[in-house]
mmCIF file of C-alpha atoms in Angstrom:
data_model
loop_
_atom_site.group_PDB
_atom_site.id
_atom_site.type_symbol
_atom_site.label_atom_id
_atom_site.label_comp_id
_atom_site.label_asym_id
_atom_site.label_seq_id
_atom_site.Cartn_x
_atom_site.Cartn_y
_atom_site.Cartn_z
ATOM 1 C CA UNK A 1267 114.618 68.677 111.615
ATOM 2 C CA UNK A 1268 116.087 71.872 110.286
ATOM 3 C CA UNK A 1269 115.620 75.701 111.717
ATOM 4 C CA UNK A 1270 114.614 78.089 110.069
ATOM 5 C CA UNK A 1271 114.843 81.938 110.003
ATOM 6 C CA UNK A 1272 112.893 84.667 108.527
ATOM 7 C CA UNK A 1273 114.385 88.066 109.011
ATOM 8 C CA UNK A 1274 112.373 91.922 108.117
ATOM 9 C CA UNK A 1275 115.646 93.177 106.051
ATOM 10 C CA UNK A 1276 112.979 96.602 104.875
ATOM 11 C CA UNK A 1277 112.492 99.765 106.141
ATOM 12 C CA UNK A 1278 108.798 98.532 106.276
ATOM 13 C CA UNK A 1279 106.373 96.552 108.355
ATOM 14 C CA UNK A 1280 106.169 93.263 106.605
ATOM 15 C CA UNK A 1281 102.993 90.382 107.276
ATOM 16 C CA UNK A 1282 104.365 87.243 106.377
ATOM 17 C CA UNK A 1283 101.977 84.335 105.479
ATOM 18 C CA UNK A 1284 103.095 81.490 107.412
ATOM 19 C CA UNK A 1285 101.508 79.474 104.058
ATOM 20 C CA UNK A 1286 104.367 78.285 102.127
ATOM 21 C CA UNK A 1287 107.203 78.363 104.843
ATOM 22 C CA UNK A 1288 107.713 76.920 108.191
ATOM 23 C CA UNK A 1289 106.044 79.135 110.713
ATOM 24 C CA UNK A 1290 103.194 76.388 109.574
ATOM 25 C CA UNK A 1291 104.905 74.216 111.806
ATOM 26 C CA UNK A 1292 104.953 71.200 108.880
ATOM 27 C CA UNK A 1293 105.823 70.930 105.459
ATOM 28 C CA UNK A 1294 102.511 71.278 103.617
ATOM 29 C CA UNK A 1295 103.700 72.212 99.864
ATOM 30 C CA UNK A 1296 107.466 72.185 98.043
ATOM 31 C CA UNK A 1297 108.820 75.606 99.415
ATOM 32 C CA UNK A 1298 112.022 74.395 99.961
ATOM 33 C CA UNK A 1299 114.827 73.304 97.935
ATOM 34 C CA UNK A 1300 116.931 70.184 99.032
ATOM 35 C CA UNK A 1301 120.167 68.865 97.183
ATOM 36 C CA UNK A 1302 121.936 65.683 97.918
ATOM 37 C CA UNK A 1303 125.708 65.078 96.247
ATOM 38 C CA UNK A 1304 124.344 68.361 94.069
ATOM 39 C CA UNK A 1305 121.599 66.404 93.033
ATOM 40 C CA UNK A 1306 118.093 68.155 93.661
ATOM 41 C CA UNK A 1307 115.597 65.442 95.910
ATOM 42 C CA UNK A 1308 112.448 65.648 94.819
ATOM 43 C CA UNK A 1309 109.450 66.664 96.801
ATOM 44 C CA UNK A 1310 107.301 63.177 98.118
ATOM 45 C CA UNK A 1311 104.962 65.742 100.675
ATOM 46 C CA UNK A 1312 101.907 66.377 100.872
ATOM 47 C CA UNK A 1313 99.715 68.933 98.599
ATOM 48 C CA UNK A 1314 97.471 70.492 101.253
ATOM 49 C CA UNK A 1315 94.502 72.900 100.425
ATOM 50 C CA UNK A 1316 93.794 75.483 102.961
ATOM 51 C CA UNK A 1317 91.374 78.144 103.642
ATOM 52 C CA UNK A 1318 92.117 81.179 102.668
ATOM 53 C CA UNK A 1319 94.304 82.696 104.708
ATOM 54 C CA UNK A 1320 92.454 84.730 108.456
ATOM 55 C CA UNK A 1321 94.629 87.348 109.938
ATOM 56 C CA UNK A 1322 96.514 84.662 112.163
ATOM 57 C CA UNK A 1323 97.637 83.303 109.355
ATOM 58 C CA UNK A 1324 99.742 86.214 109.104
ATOM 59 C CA UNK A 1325 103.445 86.905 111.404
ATOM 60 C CA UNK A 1326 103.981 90.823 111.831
ATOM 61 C CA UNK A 1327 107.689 91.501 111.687
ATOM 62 C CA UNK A 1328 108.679 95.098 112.443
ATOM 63 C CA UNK A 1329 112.096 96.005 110.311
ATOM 64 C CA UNK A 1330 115.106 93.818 111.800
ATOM 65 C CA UNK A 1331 112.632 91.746 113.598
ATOM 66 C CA UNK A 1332 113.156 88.008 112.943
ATOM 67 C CA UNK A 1333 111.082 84.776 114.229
ATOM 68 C CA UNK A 1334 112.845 81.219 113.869
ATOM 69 C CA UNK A 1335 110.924 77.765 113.196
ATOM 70 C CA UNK A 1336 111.870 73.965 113.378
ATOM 71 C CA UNK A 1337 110.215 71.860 110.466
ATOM 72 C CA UNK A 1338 110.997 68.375 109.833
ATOM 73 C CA UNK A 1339 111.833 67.698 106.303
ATOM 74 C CA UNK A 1340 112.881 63.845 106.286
ATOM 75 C CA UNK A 1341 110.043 62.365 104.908
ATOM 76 C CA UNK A 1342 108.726 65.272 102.318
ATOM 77 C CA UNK A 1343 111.668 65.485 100.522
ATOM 78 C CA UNK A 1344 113.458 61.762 101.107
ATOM 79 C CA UNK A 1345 116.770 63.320 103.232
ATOM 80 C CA UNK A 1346 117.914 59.126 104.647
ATOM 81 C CA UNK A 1347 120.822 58.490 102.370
ATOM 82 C CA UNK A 1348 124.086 59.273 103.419
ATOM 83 C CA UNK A 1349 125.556 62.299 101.742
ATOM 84 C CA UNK A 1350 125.956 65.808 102.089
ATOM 85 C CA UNK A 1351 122.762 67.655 101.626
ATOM 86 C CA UNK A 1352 122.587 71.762 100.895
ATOM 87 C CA UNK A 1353 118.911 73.454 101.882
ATOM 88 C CA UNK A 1354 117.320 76.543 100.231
ATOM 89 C CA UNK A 1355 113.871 77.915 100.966
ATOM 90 C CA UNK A 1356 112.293 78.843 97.481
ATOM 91 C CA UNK A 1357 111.396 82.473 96.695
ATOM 92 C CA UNK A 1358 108.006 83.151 97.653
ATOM 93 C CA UNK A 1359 105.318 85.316 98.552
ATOM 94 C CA UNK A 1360 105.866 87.808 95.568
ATOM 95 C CA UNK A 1361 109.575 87.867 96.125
ATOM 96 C CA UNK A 1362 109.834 89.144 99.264
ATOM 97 C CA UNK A 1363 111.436 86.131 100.650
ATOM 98 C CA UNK A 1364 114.715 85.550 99.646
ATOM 99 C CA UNK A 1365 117.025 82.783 100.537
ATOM 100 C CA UNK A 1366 120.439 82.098 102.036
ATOM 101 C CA UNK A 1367 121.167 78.098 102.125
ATOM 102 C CA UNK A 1368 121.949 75.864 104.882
ATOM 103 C CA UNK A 1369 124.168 72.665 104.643
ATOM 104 C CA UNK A 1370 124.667 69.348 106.640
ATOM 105 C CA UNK A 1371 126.246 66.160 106.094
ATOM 106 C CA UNK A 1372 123.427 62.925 107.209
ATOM 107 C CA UNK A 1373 126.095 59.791 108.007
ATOM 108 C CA UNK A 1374 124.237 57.078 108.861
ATOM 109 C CA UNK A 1375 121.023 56.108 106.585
ATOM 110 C CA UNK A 1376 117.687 56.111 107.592
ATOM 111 C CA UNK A 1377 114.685 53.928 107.173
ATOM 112 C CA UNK A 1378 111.942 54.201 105.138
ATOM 113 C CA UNK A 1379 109.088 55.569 107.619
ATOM 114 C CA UNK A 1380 105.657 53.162 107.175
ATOM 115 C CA UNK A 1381 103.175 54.698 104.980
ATOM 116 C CA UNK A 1382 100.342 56.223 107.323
ATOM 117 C CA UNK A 1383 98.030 53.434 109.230
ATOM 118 C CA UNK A 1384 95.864 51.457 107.784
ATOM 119 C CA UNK A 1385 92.084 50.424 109.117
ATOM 120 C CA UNK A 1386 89.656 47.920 107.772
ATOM 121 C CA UNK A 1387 87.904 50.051 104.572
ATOM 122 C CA UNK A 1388 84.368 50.339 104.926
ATOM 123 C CA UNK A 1389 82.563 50.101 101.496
ATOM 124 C CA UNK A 1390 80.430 52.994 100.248
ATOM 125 C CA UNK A 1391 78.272 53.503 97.696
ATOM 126 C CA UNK A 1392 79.276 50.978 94.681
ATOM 127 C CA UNK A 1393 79.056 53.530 91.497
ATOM 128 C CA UNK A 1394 82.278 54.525 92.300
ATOM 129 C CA UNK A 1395 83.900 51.647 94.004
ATOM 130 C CA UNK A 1396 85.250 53.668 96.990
ATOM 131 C CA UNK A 1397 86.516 53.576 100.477
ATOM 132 C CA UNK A 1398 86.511 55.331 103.061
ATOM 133 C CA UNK A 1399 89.276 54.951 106.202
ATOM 134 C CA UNK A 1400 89.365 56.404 109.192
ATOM 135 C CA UNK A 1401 85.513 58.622 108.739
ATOM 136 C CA UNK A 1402 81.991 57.901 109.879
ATOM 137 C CA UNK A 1403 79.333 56.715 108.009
ATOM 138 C CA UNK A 1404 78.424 60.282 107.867
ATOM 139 C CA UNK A 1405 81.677 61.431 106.361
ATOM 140 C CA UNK A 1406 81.632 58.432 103.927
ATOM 141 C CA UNK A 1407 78.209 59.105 102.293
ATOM 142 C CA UNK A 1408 79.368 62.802 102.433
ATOM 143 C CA UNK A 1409 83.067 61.955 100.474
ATOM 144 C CA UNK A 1410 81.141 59.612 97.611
ATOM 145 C CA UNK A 1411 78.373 62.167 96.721
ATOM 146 C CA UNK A 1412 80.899 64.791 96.356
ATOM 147 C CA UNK A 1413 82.604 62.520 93.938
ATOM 148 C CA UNK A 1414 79.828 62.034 91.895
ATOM 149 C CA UNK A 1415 79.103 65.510 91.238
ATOM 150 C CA UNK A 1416 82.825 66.080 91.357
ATOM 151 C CA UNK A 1417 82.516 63.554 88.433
ATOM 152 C CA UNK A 1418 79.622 65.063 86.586
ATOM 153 C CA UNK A 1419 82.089 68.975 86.514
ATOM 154 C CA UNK A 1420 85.006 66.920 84.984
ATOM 155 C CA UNK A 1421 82.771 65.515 82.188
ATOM 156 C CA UNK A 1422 80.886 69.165 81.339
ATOM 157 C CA UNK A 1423 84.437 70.417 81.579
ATOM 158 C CA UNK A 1424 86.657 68.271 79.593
ATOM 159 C CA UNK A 1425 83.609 67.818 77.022
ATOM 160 C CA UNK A 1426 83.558 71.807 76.717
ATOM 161 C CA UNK A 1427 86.890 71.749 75.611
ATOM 162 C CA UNK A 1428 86.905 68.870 73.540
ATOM 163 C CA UNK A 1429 83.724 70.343 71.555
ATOM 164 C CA UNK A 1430 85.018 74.178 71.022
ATOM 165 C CA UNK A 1431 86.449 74.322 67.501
ATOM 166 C CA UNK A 1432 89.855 75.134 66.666
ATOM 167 C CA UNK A 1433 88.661 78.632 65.339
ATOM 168 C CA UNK A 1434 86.625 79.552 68.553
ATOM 169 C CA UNK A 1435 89.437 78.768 71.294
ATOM 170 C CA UNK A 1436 90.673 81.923 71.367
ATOM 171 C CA UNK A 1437 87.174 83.586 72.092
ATOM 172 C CA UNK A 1438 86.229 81.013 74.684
ATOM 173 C CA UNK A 1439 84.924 83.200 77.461
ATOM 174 C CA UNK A 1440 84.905 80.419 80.390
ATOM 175 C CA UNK A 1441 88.677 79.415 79.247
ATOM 176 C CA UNK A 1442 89.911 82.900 79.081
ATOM 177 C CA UNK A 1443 88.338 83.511 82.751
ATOM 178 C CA UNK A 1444 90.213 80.854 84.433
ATOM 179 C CA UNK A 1445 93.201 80.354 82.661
ATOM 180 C CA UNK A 1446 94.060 83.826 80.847
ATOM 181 C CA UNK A 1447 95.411 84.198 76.742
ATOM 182 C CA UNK A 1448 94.311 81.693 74.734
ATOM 183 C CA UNK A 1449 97.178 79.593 72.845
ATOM 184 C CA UNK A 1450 97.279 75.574 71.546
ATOM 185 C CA UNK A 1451 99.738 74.384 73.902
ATOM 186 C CA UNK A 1452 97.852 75.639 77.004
ATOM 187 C CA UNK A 1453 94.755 74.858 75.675
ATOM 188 C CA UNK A 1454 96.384 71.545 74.979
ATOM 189 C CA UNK A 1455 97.606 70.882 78.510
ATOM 190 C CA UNK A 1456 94.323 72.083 80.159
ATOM 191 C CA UNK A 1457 92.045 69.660 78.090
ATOM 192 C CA UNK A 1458 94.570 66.705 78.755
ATOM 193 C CA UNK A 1459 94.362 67.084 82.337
ATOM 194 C CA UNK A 1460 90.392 67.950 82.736
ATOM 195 C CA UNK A 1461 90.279 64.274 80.381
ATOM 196 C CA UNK A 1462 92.419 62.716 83.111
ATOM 197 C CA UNK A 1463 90.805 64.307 85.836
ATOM 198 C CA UNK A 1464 87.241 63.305 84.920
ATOM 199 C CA UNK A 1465 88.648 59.538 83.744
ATOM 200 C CA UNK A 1466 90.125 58.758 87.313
ATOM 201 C CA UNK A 1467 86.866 60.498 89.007
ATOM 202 C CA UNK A 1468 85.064 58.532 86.863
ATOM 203 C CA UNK A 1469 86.544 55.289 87.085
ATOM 204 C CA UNK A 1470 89.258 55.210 89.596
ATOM 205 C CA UNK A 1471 88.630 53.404 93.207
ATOM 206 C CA UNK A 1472 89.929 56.277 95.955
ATOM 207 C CA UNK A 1473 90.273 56.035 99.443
ATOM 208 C CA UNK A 1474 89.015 59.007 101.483
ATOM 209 C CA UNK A 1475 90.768 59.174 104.798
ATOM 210 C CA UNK A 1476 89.241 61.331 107.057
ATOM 211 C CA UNK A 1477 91.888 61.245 110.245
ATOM 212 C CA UNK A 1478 93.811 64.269 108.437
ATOM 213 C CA UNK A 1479 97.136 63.296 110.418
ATOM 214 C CA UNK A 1480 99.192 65.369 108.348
ATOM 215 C CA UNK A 1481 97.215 68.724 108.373
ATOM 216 C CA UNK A 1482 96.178 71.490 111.031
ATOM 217 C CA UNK A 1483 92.638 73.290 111.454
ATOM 218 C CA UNK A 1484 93.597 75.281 108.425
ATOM 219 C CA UNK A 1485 93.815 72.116 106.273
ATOM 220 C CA UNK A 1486 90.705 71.469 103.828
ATOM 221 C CA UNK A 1487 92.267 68.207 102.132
ATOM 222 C CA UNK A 1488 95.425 67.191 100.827
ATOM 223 C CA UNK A 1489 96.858 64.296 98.735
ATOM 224 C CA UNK A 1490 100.239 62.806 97.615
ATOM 225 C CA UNK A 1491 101.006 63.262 94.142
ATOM 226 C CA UNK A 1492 102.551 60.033 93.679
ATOM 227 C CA UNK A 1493 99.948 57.952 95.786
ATOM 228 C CA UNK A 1494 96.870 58.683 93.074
ATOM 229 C CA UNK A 1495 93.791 56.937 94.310
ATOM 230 C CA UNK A 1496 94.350 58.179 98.262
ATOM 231 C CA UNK A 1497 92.227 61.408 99.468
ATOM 232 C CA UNK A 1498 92.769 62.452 102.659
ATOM 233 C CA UNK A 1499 89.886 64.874 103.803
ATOM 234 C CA UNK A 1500 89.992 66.960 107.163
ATOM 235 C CA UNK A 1501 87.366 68.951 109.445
ATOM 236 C CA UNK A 1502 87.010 71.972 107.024
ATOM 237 C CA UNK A 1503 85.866 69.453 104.075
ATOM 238 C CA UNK A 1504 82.973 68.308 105.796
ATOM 239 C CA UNK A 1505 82.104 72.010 106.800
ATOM 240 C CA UNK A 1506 81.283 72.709 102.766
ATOM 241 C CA UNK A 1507 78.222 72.611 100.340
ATOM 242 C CA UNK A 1508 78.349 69.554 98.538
ATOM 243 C CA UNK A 1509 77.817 71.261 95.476
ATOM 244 C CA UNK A 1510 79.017 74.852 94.034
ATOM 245 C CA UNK A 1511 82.054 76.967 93.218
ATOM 246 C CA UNK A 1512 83.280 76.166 96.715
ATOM 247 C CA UNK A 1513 82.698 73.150 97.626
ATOM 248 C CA UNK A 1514 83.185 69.080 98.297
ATOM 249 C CA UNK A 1515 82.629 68.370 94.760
ATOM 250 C CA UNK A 1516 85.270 71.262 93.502
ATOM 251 C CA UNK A 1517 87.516 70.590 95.993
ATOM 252 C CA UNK A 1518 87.823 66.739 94.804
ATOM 253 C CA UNK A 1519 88.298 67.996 91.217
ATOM 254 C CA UNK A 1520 91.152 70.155 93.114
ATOM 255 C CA UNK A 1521 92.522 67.291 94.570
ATOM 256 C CA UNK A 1522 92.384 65.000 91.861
ATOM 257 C CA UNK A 1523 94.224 67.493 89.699
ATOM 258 C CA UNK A 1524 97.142 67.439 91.448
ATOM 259 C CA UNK A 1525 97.820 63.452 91.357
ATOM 260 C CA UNK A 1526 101.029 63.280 88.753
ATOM 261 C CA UNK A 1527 99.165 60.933 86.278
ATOM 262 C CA UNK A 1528 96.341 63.256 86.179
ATOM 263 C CA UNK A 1529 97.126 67.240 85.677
ATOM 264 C CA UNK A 1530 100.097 67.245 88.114
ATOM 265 C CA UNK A 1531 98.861 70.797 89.309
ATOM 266 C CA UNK A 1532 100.470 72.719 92.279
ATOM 267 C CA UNK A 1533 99.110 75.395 93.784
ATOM 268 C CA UNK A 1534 99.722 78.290 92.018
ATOM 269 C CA UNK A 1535 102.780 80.805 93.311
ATOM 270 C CA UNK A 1536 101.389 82.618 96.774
ATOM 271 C CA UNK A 1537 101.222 86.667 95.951
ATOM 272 C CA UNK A 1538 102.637 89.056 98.124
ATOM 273 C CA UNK A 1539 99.894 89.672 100.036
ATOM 274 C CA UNK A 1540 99.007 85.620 100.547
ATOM 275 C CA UNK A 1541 96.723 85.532 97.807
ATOM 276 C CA UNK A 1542 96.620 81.610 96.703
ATOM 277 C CA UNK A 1543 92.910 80.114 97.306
ATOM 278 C CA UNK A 1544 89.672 81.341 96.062
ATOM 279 C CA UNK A 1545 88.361 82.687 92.872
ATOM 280 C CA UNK A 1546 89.890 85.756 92.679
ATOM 281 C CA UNK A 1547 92.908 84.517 93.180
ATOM 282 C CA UNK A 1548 92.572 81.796 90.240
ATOM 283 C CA UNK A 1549 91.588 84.639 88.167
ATOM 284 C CA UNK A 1550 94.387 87.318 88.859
ATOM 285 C CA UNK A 1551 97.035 84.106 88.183
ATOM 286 C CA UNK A 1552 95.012 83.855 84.818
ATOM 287 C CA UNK A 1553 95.366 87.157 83.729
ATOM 288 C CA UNK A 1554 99.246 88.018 85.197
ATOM 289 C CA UNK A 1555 100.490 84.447 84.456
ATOM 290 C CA UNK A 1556 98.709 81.975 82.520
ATOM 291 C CA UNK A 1557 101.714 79.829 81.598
ATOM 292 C CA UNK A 1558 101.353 79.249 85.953
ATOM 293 C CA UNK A 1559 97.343 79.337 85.562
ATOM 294 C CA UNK A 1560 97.579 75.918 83.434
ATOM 295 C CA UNK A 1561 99.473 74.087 86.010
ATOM 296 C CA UNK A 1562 97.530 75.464 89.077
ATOM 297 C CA UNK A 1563 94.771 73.360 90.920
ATOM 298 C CA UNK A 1564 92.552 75.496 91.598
ATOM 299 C CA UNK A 1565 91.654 77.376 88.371
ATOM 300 C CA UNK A 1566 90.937 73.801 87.368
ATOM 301 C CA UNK A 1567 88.404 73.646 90.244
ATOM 302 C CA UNK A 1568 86.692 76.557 89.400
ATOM 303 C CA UNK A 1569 86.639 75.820 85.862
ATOM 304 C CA UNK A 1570 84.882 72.578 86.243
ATOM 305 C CA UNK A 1571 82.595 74.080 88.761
ATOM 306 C CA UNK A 1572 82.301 76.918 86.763
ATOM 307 C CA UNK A 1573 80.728 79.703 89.447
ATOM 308 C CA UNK A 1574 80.362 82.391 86.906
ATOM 309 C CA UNK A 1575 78.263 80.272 84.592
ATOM 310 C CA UNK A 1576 80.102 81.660 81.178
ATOM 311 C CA UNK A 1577 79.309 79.574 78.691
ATOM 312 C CA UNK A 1578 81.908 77.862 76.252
ATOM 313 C CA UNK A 1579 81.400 77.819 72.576
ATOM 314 C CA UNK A 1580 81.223 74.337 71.832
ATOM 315 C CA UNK A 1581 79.612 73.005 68.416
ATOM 316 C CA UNK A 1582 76.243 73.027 68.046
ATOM 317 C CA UNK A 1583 75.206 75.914 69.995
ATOM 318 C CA UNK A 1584 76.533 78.083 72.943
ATOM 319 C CA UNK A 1585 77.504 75.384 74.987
ATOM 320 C CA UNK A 1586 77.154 73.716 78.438
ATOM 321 C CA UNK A 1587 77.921 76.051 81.424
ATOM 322 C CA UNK A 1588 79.369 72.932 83.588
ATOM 323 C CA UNK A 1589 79.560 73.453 87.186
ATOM 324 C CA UNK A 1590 76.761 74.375 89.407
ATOM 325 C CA UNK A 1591 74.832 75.829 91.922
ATOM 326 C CA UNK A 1592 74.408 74.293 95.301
ATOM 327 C CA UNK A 1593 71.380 71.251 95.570
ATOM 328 C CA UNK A 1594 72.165 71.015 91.500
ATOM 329 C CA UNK A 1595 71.938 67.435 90.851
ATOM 330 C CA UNK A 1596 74.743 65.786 89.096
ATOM 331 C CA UNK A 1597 74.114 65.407 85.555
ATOM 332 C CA UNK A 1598 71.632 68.418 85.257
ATOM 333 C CA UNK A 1599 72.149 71.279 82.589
ATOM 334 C CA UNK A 1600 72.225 74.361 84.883
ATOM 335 C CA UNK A 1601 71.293 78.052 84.051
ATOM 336 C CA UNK A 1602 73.582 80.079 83.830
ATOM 337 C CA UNK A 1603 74.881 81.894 86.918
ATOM 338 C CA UNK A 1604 75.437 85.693 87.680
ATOM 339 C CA UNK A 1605 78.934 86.777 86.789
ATOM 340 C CA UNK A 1606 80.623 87.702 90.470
ATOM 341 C CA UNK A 1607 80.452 91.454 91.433
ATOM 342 C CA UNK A 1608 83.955 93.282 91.210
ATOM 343 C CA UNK A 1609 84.781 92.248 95.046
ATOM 344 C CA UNK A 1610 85.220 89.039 94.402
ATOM 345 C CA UNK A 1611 88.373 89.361 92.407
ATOM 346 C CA UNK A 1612 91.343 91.825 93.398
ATOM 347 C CA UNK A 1613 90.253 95.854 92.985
ATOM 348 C CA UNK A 1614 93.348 96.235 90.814
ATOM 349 C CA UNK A 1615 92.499 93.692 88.220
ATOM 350 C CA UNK A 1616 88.995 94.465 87.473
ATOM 351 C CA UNK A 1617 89.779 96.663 84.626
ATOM 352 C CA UNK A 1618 91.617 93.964 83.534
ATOM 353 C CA UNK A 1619 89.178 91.276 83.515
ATOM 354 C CA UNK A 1620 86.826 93.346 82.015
ATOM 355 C CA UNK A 1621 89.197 94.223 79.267
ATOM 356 C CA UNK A 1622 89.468 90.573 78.821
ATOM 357 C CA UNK A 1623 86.156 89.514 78.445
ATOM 358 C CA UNK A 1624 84.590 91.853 76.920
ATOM 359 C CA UNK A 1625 82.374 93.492 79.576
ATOM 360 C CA UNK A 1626 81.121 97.292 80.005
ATOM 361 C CA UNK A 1627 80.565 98.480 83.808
#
């Protein structure tokens, strides 16, 4: 357990998203970073997706004003060996949190802690082979239909990109949306991990857990990048369409992104003013940073469910538009959608987008 300490050093008001550090009250992502014998530990947490963030998500520090929170750290980034350990919380939020460190010496090694309980699985539907632990037989049929559409975006999706020539990337409307300037090794990475994505939601057997012992009412789902066929799926999951732009189905593609033999996505950098789930979000990280767009889970999720409906110019016409509507069945060719109104992206980067793809307002 470690304390931490967040400090208003401005002349300003600051609202600090309590995403990202540990006013959360757990470790949910990587925001810290932990040494041993100068040696950085790697993170073993969880990846949690969360709403996007209310006004109490938010701490109001006046300038000088500091609050201080405990957050145990043993198990998400593997501090049980013996050695001297040095602690840094990562810059964040747009850079306005900076970082002193914090050091300690552990002398006596701890155990390995049990992975998290196990029940009896109860089988679901057999297409996809998987479990469910820990949910109703609600929450089970709930978890394996999402997967099957979430199945039927990966396949539109990676087959999009597999079927847009060489000589069209670069004017690929639906890639330039969601993951910004076109160039071969992005392109490259993005169409390796939408072919892993859709091969392990296509073939892989996953266990949804539905007790969500590691998240808080904020918590959607979250996974384990190292533990790639376990899906653990809390109160706000089951609160979704099954189908759509925000949904079960694209938050499973989310989720299955971030597994490190898949597309070993994070979740994108949080902006200053806590800006790190939705669709505009996804699409200002596309246009300001799309070396960080490629590696983020969500503009995956919203690629494969493409919301917009822009098409992808694959051979042999205009191509398929992917994603879906809510009540789409999987496996249906869906017309294409409205493009969203300026408010659902941030004011300041309308221009932008339009500049980008080509629009006139």
């Amino acid at each position: 357990m470690i304390s931490v300490t967040y400090q208003n050093q401005s002349s300003e008001v600051v609202r600090l998203l309590q995403y990202g550090t540990a006013l959360e009250g757990s470790v949910a992502e990587d925001f810290l970073i932990v040494v041993r014998n100068g040696e950085p530990q790697p993170y073993q947490g969880i990846l949690a997706m969360r709403f996007p963030p209310s006004i109490n998500d938010y701490t109001v520090l006046v300038p000088g004003q500091s609050v201080t929170a405990e957050v145990d750290i043993e198990a998400s980034y593997g501090v049980r060996q013996v050695g001297g350990y040095q602690v840094y919380h990562r810059d964040g939020q747009g850079g306005a949190i900076e970082s002193g460190g914090a050091q300690f010496w552990l002398t006596e090694s701890r155990a390995q802690p049990a992975l998290p309980r196990q029940a009896s699985p109860q089988q679901v539907a057999p297409k996809q082979a998987s479990v469910a632990r820990f949910c109703s037989v609600a929450q089970a049929a709930a978890a394996d239909g999402a997967l099957s559409v979430a199945e039927t975006y990966a396949r539109h999706a990676r087959d999009d990109l597999r079927n847009t020539l060489i000589s069209a990337r670069s004017d690929a409307r639906r890639y330039r949306y969601w993951f910004g300037q076109y160039s071969q090794p992005r392109w490259n990475r993005v169409q390796d991990g939408m072919t892993r994505i859709y091969s392990a939601a296509s073939s892989r057997r996953f266990t949804f857990d539905c007790a969500c012992e590691a998240g808080t009412n904020r918590t959607i789902a979250y996974v384990y990048g190292a533990r790639t066929s376990e899906i653990f799926l809390c109160d706000g999951f089951f609160g979704m369409p099954r189908a759509g732009g925000d949904s079960q189905a694209s938050v499973l593609v989310h989720e299955i992104s971030h597994f490190n033999d898949t597309a070993n996505t994070d979740d994108g950098p949080h902006g200053v003013n806590g800006a790190l789930y939705g669709q505009g979000a996804a699409v200002g990280l596309a246009i300001t940073n799309p070396d960080r767009a490629v590696g983020a889970a969500s503009n995956y999720q919203y690629f494969a469910a493409n919301p917009t409906g822009l098409p992808m110019p694959t051979e042999g016409g205009d191509g398929d538009n992917g994603g879906g509507d809510e009540g789409d069945e999987p496996g249906s060719l869906l017309d294409p959608l409205i493009p969203p109104e300026p408010e659902s992206i941030p004011r300041i980067l309308v221009p932008i987008v339009d500049l980008l793809l080509g629009n006139e307002r």
